[in-house]
XYZ file of N, CA and C in Angstrom:
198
model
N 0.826 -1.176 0.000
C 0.000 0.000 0.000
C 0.876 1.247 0.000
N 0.579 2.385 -0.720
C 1.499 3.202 -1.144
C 0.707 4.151 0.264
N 1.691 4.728 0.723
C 1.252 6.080 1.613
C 1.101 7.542 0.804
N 0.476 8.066 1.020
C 0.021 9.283 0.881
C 0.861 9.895 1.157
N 1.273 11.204 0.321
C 2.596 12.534 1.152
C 1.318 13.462 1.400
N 1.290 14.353 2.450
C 0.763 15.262 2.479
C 1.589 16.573 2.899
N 0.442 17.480 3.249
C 1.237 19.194 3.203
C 0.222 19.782 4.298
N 1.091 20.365 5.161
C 0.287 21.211 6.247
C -0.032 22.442 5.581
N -1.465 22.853 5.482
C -1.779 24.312 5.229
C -2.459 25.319 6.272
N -1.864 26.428 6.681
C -2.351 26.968 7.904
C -2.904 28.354 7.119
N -4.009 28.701 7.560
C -4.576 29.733 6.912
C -6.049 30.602 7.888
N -6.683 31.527 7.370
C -7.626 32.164 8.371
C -8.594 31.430 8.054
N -9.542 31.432 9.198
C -11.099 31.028 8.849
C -12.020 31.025 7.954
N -11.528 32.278 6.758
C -12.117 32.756 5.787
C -11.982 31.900 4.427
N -10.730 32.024 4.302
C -9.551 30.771 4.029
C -10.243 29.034 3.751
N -9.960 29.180 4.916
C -10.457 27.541 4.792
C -12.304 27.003 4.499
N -12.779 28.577 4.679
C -13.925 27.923 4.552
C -13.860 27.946 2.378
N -13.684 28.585 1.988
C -12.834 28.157 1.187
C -12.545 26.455 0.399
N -11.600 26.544 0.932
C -10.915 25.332 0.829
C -11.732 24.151 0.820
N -12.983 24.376 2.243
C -14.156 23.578 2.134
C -14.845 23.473 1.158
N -15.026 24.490 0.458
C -16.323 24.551 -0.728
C -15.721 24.060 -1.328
N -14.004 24.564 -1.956
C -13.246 23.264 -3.052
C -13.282 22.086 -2.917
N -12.985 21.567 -1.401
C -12.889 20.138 -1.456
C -14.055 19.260 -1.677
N -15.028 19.702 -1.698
C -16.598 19.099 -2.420
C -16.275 18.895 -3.792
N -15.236 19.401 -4.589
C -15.749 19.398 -6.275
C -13.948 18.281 -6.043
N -13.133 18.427 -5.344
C -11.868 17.614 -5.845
C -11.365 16.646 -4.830
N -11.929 16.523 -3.391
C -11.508 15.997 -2.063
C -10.077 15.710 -1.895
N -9.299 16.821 -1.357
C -7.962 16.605 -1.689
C -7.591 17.034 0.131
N -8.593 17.280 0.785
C -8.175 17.589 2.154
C -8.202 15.710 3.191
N -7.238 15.474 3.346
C -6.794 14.559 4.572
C -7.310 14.759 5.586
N -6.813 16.107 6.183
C -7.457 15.974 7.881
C -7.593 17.374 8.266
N -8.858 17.516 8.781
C -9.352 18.687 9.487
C -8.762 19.169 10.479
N -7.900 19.993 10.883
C -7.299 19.732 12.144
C -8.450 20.953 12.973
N -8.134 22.196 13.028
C -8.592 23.419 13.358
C -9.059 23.893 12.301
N -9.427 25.252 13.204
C -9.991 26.578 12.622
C -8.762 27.085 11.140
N -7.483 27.037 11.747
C -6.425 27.110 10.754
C -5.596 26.474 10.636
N -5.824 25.636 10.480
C -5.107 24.236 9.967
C -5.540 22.958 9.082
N -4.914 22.402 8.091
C -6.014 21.791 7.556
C -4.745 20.698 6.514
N -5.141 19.780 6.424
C -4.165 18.654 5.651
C -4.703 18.145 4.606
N -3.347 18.237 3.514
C -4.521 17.947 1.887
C -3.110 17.279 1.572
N -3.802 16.616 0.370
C -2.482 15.975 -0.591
C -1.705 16.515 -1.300
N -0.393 16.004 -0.817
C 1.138 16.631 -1.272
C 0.715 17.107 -2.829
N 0.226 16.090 -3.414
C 0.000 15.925 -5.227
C -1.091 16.994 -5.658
N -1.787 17.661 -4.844
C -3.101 18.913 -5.483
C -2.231 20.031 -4.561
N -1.585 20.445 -4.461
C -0.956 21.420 -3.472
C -1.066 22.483 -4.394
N -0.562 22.023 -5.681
C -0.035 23.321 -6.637
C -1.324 23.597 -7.086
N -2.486 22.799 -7.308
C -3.801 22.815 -7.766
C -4.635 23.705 -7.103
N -4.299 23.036 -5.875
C -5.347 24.084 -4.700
C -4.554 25.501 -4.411
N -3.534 25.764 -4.219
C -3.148 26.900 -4.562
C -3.429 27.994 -4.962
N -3.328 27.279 -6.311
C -4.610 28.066 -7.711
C -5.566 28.448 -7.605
N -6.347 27.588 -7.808
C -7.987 27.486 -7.237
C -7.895 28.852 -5.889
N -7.742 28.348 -5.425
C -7.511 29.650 -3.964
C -7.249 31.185 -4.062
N -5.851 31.313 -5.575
C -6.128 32.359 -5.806
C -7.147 32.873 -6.507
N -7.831 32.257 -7.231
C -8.607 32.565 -8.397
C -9.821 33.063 -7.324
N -10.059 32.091 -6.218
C -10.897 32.818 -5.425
C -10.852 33.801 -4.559
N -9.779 34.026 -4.167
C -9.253 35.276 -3.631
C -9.899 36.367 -4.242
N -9.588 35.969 -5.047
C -8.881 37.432 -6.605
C -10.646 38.267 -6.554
N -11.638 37.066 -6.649
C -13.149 37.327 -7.008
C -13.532 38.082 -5.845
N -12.750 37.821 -4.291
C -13.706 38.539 -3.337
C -12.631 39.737 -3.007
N -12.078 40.537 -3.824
C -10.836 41.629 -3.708
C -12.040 42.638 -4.101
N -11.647 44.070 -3.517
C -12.764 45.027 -3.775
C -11.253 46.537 -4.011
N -11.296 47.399 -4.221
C -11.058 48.616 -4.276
C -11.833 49.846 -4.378
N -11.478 50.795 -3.421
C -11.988 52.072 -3.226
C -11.816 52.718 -4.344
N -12.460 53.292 -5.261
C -11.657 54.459 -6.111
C -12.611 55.306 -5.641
N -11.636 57.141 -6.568
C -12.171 58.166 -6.204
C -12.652 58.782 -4.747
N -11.443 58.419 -3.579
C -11.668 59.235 -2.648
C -10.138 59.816 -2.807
């Protein structure tokens, strides 16, 4: 049986809830630890990453014109 590598990801609450809604469409999270902490597979690291920024990026706002 081959073991799994995984990757500690520590991040805010906001973050991971996040991460939750991704892991419904790809299940790449291992183990729930906390509020900010959370264990996914070594092999989607660079995937979820991504994904993460792309969602970032959507909830970014700027002030103009003051």
């Amino acid at each position: 049986m081959k073991a799994t590598r995984s990757v500690l990801l520590i991040c805010d609450a906001a973050v991971k809830q996040i991460l939750l809604t991704l892991n419904e469409k790809w299940s790449f999270i291992l183990d729930d630890l906390d509020d900010h902490h959370v264990v996914i597979k070594a092999d989607d690291e660079y995937r979820v990453r991504k994904e993460l920024e792309v969602e970032l990026e959507k909830n970014t706002y700027s002030l103009e014109g003051q």
